[in-house]
CSV table of C-alpha atoms in Angstrom, one decimal:
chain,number,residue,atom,x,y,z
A,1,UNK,CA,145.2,9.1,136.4
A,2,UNK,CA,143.2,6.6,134.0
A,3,UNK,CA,142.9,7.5,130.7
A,4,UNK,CA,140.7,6.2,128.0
A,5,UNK,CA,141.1,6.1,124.3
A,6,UNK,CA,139.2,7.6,121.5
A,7,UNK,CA,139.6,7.5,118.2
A,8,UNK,CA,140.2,10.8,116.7
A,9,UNK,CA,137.3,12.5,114.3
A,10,UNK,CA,138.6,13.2,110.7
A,11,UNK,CA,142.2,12.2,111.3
A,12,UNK,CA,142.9,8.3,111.9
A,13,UNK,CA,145.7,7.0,114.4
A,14,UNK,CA,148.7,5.9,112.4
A,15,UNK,CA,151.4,4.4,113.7
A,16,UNK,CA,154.8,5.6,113.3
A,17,UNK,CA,156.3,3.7,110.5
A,18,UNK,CA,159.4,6.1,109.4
A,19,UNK,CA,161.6,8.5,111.6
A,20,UNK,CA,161.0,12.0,110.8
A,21,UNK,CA,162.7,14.9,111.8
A,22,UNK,CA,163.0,15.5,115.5
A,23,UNK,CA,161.7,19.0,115.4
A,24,UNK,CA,159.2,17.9,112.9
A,25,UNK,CA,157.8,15.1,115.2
A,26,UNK,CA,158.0,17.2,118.4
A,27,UNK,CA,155.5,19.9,116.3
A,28,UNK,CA,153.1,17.3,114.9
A,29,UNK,CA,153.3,15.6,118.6
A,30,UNK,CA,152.2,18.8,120.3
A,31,UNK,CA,149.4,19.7,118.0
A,32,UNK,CA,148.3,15.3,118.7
A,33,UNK,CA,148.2,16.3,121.9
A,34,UNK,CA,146.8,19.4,122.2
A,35,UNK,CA,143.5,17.4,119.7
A,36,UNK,CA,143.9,14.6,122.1
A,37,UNK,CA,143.4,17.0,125.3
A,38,UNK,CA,140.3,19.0,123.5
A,39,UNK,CA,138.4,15.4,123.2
A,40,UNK,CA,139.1,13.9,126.6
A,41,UNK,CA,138.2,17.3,127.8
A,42,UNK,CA,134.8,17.4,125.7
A,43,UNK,CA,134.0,13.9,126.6
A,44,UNK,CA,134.6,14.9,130.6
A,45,UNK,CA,132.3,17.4,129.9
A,46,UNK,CA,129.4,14.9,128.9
A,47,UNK,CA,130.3,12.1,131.6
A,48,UNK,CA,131.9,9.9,129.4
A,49,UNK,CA,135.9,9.9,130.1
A,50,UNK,CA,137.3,8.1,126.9
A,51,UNK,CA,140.9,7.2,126.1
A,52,UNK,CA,142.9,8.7,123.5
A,53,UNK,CA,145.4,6.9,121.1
A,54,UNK,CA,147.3,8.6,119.0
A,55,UNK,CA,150.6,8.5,117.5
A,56,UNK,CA,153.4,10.3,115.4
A,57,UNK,CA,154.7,9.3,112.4
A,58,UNK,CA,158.1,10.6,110.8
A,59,UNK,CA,161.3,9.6,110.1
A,60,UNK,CA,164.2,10.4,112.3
A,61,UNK,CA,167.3,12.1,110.2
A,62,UNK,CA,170.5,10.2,109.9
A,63,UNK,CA,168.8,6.2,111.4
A,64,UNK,CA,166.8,3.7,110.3
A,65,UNK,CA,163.7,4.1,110.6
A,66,UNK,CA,161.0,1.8,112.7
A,67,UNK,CA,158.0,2.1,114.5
A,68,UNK,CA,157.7,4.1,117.4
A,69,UNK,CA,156.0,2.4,120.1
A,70,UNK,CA,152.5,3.2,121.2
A,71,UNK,CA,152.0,5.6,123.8
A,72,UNK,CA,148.7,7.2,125.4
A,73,UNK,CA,147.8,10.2,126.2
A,74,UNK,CA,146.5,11.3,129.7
A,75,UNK,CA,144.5,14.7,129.9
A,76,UNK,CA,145.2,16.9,132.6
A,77,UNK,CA,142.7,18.0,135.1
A,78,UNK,CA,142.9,22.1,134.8
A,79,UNK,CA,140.0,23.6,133.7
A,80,UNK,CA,139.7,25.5,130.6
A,81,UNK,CA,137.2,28.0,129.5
A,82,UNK,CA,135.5,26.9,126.4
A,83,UNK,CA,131.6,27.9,125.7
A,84,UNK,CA,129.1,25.1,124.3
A,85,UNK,CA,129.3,26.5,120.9
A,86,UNK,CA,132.7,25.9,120.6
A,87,UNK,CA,132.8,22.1,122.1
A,88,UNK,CA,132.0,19.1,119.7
A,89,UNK,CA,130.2,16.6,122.5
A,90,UNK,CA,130.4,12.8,121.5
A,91,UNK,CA,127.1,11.1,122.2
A,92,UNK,CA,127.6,7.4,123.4
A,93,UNK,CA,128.5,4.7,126.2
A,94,UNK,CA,132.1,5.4,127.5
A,95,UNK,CA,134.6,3.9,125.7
A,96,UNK,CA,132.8,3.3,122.9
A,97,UNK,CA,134.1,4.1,119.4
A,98,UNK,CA,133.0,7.2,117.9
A,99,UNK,CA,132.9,7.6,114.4
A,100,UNK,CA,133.9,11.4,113.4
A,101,UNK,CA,131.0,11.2,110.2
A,102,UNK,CA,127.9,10.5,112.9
A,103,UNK,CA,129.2,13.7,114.8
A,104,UNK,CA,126.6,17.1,114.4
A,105,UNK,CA,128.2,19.3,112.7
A,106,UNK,CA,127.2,23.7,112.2
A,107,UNK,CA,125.1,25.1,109.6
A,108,UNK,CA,126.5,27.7,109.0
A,109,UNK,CA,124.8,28.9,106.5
A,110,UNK,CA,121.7,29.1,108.2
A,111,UNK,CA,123.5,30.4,111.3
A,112,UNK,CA,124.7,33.2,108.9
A,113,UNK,CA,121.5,34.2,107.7
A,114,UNK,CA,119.8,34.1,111.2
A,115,UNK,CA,122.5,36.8,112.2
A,116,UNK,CA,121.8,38.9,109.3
A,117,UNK,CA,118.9,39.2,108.7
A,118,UNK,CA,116.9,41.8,110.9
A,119,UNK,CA,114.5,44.7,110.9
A,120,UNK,CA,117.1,46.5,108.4
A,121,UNK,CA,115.8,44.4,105.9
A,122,UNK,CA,117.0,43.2,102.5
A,123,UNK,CA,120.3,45.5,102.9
A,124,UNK,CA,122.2,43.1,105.8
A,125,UNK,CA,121.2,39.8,103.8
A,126,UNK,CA,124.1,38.2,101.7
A,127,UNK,CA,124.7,39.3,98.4
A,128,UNK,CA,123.1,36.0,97.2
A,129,UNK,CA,121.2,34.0,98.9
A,130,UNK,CA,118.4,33.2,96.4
A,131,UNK,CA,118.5,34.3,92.8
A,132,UNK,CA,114.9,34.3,92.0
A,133,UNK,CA,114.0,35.7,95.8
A,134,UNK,CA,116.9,38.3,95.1
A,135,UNK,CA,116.0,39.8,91.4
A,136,UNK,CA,112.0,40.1,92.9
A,137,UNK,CA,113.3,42.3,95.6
A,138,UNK,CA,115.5,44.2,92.9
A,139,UNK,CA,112.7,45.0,90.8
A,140,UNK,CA,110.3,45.8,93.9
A,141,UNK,CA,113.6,48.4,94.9
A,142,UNK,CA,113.6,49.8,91.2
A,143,UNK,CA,109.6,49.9,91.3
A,144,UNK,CA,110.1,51.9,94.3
A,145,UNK,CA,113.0,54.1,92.9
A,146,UNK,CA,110.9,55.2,90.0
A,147,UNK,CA,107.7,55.7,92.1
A,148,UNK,CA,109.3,58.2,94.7
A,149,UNK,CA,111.4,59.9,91.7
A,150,UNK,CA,108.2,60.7,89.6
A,151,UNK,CA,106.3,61.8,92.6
A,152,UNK,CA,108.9,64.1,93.3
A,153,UNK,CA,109.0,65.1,89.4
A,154,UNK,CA,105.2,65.6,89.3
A,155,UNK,CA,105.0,67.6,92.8
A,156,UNK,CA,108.6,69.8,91.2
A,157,UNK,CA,106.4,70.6,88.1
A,158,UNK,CA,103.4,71.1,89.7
A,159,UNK,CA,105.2,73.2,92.0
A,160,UNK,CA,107.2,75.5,89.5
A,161,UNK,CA,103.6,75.8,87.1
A,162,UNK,CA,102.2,77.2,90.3
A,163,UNK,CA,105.2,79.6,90.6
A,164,UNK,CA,105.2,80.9,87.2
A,165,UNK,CA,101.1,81.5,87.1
A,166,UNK,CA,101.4,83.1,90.5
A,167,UNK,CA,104.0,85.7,88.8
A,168,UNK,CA,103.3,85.7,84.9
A,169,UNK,CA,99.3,85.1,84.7
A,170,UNK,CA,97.8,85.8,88.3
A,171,UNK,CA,96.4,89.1,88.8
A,172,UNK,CA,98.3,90.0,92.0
A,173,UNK,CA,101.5,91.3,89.6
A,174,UNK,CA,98.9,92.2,86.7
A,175,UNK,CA,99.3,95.8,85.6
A,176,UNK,CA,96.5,97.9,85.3
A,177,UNK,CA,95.9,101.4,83.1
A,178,UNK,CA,94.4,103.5,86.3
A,179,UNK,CA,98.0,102.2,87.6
A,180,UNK,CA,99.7,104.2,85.2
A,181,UNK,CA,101.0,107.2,86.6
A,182,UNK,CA,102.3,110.2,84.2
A,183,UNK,CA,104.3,113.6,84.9
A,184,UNK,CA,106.1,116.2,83.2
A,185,UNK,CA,103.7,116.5,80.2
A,186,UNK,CA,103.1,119.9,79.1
A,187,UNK,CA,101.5,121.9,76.1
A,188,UNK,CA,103.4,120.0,73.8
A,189,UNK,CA,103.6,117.0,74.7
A,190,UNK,CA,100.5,115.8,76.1
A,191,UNK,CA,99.9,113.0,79.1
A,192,UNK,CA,97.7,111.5,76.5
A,193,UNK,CA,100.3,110.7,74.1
A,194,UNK,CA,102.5,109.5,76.9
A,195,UNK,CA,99.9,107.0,78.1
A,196,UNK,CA,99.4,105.7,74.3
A,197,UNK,CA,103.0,104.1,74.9
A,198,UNK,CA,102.1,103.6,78.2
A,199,UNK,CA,99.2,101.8,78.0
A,200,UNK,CA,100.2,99.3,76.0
A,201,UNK,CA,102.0,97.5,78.8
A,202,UNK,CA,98.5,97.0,80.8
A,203,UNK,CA,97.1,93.8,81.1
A,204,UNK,CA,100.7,92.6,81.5
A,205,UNK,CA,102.4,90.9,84.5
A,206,UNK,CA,104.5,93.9,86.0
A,207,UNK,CA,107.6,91.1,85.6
A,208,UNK,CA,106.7,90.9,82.0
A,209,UNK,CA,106.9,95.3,81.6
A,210,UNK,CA,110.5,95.9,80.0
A,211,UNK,CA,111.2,99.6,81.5
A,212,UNK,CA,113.9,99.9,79.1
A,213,UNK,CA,111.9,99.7,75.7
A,214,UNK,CA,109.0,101.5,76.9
A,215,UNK,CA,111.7,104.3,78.1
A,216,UNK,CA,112.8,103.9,74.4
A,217,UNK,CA,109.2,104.8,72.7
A,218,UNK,CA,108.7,107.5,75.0
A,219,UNK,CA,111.9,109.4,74.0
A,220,UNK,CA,111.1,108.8,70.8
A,221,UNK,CA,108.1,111.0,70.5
A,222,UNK,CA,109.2,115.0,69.7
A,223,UNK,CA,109.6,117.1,72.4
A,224,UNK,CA,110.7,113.9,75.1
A,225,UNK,CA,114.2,114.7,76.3
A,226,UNK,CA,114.3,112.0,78.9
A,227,UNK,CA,112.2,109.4,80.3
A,228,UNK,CA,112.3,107.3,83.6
A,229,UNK,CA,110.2,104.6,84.0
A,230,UNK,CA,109.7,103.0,87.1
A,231,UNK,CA,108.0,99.9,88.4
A,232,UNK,CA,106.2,99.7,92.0
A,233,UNK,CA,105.6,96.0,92.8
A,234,UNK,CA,103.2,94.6,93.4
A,235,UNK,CA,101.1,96.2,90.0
A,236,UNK,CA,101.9,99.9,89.3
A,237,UNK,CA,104.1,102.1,86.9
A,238,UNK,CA,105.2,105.3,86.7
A,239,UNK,CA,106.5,107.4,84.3
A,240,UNK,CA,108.3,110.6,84.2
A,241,UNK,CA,109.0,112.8,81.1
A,242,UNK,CA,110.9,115.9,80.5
A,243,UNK,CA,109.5,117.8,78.1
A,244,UNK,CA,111.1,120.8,76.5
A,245,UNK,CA,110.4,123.5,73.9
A,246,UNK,CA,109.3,123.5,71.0
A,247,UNK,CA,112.1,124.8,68.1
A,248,UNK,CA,109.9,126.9,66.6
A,249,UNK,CA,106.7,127.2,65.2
A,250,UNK,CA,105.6,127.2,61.8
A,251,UNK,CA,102.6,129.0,61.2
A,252,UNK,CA,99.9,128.5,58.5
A,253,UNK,CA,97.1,130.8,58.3
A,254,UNK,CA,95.6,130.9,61.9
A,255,UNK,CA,97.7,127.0,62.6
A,256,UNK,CA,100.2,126.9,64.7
A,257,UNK,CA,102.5,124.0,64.2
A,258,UNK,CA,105.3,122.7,66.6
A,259,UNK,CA,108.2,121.0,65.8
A,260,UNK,CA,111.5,120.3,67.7
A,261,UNK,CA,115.3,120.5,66.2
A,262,UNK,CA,114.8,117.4,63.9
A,263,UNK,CA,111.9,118.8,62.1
A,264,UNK,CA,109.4,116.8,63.8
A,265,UNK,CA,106.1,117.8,64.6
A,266,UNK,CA,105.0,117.8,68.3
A,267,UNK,CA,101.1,119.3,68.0
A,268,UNK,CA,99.5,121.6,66.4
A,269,UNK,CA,97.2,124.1,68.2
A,270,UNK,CA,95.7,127.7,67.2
A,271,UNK,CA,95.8,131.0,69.0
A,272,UNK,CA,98.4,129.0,72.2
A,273,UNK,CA,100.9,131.2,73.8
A,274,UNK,CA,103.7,131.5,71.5
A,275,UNK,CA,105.7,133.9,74.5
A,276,UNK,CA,109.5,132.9,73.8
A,277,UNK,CA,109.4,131.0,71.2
A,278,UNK,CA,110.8,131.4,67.0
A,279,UNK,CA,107.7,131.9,64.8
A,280,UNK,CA,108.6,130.7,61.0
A,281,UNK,CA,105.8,131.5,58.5
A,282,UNK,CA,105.3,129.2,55.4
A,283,UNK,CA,103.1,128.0,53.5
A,284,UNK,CA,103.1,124.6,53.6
A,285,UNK,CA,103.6,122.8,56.6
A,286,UNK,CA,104.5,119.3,55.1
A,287,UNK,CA,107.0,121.2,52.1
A,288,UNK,CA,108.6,122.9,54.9
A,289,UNK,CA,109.5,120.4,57.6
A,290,UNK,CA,111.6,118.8,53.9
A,291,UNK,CA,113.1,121.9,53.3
A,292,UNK,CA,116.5,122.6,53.8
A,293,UNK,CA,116.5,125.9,54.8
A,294,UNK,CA,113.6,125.5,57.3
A,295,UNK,CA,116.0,122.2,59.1
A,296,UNK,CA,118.7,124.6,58.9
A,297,UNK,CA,116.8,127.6,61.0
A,298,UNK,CA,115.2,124.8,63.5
A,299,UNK,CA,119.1,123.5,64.0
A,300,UNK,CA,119.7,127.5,64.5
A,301,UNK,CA,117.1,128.4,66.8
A,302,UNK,CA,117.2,125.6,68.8
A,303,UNK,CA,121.1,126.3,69.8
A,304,UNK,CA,120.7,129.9,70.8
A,305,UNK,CA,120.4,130.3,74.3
A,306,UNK,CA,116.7,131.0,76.2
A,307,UNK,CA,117.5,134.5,76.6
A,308,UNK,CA,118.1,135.3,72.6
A,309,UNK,CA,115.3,133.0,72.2
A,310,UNK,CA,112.8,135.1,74.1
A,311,UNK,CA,113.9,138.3,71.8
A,312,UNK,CA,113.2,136.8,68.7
A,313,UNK,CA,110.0,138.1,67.0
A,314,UNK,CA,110.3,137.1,63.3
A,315,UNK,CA,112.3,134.4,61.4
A,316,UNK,CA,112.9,134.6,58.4
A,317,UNK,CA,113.9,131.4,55.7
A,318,UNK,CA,114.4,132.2,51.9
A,319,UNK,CA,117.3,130.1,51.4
A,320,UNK,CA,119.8,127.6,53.3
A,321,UNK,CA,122.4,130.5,53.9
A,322,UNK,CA,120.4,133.5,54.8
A,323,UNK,CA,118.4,132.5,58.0
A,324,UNK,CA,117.6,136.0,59.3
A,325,UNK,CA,116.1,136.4,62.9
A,326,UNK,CA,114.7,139.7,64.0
A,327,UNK,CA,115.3,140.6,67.8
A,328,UNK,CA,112.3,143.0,69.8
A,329,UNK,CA,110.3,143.8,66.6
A,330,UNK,CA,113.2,145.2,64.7
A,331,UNK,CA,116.2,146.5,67.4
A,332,UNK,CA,118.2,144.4,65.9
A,333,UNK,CA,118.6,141.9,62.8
A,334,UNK,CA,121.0,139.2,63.0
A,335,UNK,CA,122.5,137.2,59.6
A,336,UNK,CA,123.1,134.1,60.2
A,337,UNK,CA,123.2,132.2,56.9
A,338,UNK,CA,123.4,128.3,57.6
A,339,UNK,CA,124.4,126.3,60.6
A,340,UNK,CA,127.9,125.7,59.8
A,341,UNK,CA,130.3,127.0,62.8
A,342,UNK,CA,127.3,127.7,65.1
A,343,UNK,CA,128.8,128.0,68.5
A,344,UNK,CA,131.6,130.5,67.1
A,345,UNK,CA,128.9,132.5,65.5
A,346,UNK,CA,126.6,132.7,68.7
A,347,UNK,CA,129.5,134.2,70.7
A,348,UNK,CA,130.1,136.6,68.2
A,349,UNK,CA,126.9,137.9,68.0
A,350,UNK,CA,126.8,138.0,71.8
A,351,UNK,CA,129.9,140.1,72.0
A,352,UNK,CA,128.7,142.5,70.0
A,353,UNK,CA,125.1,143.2,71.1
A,354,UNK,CA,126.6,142.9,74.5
A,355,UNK,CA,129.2,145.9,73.9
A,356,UNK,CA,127.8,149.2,73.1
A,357,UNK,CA,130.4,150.5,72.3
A,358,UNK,CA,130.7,147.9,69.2
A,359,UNK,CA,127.0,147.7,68.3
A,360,UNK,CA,126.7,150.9,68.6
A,361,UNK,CA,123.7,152.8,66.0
A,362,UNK,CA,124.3,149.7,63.9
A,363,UNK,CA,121.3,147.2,63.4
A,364,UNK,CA,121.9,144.4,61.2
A,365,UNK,CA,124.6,142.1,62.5
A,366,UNK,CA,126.0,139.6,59.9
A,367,UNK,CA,127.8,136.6,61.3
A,368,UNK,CA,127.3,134.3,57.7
A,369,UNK,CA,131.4,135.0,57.9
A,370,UNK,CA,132.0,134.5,61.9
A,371,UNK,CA,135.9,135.6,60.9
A,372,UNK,CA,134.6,138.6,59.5
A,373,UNK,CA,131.5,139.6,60.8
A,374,UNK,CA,129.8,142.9,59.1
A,375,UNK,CA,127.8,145.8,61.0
A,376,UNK,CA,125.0,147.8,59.0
């Protein structure tokens, strides 16, 4: 087989001028001729069959060293599979010298930037390709950053306003006073009084209504032992009371004045149904409730059980230690001085008025000493 030389592109064809190594030149041989094949085989490929020259230099260890003498290079005829992009083709007449510099060589740079960029936009591009190009697209991104995140801060805003209206200010959760519903009120403690309190919370969002405090004014007016308060969405309240008893009731002339076990007034009425409960006659209502033998009785009278309560027909106050109450009109009169050791007087007095064969003809019953109690 002919060969033909060609110059090689990059590298120049030196002669051997020193002995190398003879592993070192059998290396630097192979890779001449695997170079050398690649060209004759890229310049088959365009019709032009050069020659190759090439040559190893090196020294050989341990003789002098001279020139090696020229050889050439024949390429072989297999076939190899190399694609276009991967061949470096020699334009020119064959035979002719090529020089290496006139050869086309890749972009690739551009090549680079053809594969990357795409439909996915500015994120596949290099990191820099263009300063200027790249901080206009930066502040474009940061223009659109901002825009989206104060949309999204407006529509949250606008959003939660809307929420809080809807259940604060709108009139679907307002509370109305024909909403108001009241039970357990009696003689003495009015539904009137309880919807005073009560009403106070309309016009209110029913989220806004604190059951708890109005709970807390309603046990605070005289008579209220307990107090529920409940809230039926979406704008209605009700309320539920229990009332008890009046204490006693201190009467004035033709006024009947109620007032519970703290000396506080619950009404006043004239000519009500005083059936079962104390009567205490004074003078002046105002004097009385300060006194300390009228807080003393009310302590009294509101500890004895319903059943005594409902015998008592007089009371009687003239000082702190001789609270007197008089049982069915004068059957019997029991002493009870002041409210010291209540409970151990009460079940005194019911032991003996329950035992007849203790109470006996006696009438007056005098627990002011519960150790010692005397019959008269």
């Amino acid at each position: 087989m002919t060969g033909r030389t060609v110059s090689s592109s990059g590298a120049g064809v030196s002669r051997a001028a020193s002995a190398s190594s003879e592993s070192r030149g059998s290396r630097e041989s192979q890779e001449a001729r695997r170079k050398a094949r690649r060209v004759v085989e890229s310049g088959a490929h365009s019709d032009a069959q050069p020659r190759v020259r090439t040559g190893v230099s090196g020294e050989r260890q341990g003789k002098s060293s001279h020139p090696r003498k020229r050889r050439s290079v024949t390429s072989r005829t297999e076939p190899v599979q190399q694609s276009p992009a991967d061949v470096t083709v020699a334009k020119g007449k064959a035979g002719a010298f090529v020089d290496a510099r006139a050869l086309r060589s890749e972009d690739y740079v551009a090549e680079t930037l053809h594969q990357t960029s795409g439909p996915i936009g500015v994120a596949t591009r290099p990191k820099v390709v263009d300063f200027t190009a790249r901080a206009k697209e930066r502040r474009k991104a940061n223009v659109r950053v901002i825009a989206i995140r104060s949309t999204v801060g407006v529509l949250a805003a606008a959003l939660l306003g809307a929420l809080i209206w809807l259940l604060l200010f709108s009139p679907v959760f307002r509370l109305e006073s024909n909403a108001i519903s009241v039970s357990g009120a009696n003689e003495w403690v009015s539904a009137s009084t309880i919807h005073g309190i009560a009403d106070k919370q309309a016009g209110k969002s029913l989220f806004l209504v604190s059951s708890d405090e109005v709970s807390k004014q309603l046990k605070a007016i005289p008579g209220v032992s307990e107090a529920k308060v409940s809230k039926h969405f979406p704008k209605s309240l009700s309320v539920d009371i229990k009332a008890q008893k009046p204490a006693a009731m201190l009467k004035n002339g033709d006024t009947l004045t109620a007032v519970d076990a703290q000396a506080r007034v619950l009404n006043s009425v004239q000519d009500a149904n005083v059936s079962g409960i104390p009567v205490i006659e004074v003078k002046n209502v105002q004097k009385s409730l300060n006194n300390r033998s009228v807080q003393g009785a009310l302590t009294i009278l509101a500890a004895l059980p319903e059943s005594m309560r409902k015998q008592i027909t007089k009371v009687t106050v003239e000082t702190q230690d001789s609270v007197t109450t008089t049982l069915n009109d004068g059957e019997h009169v029991v002493v009870w001085g002041d409210s010291s050791q209540l409970k151990l007087k009460m079940a005194e007095v019911d032991k003996i008025l329950n035992d007849p064969n203790v109470i006996g003809d006696y009438r007056q019953v005098d627990v002011s000493a519960p150790s010692r109690p005397i019959l008269k």
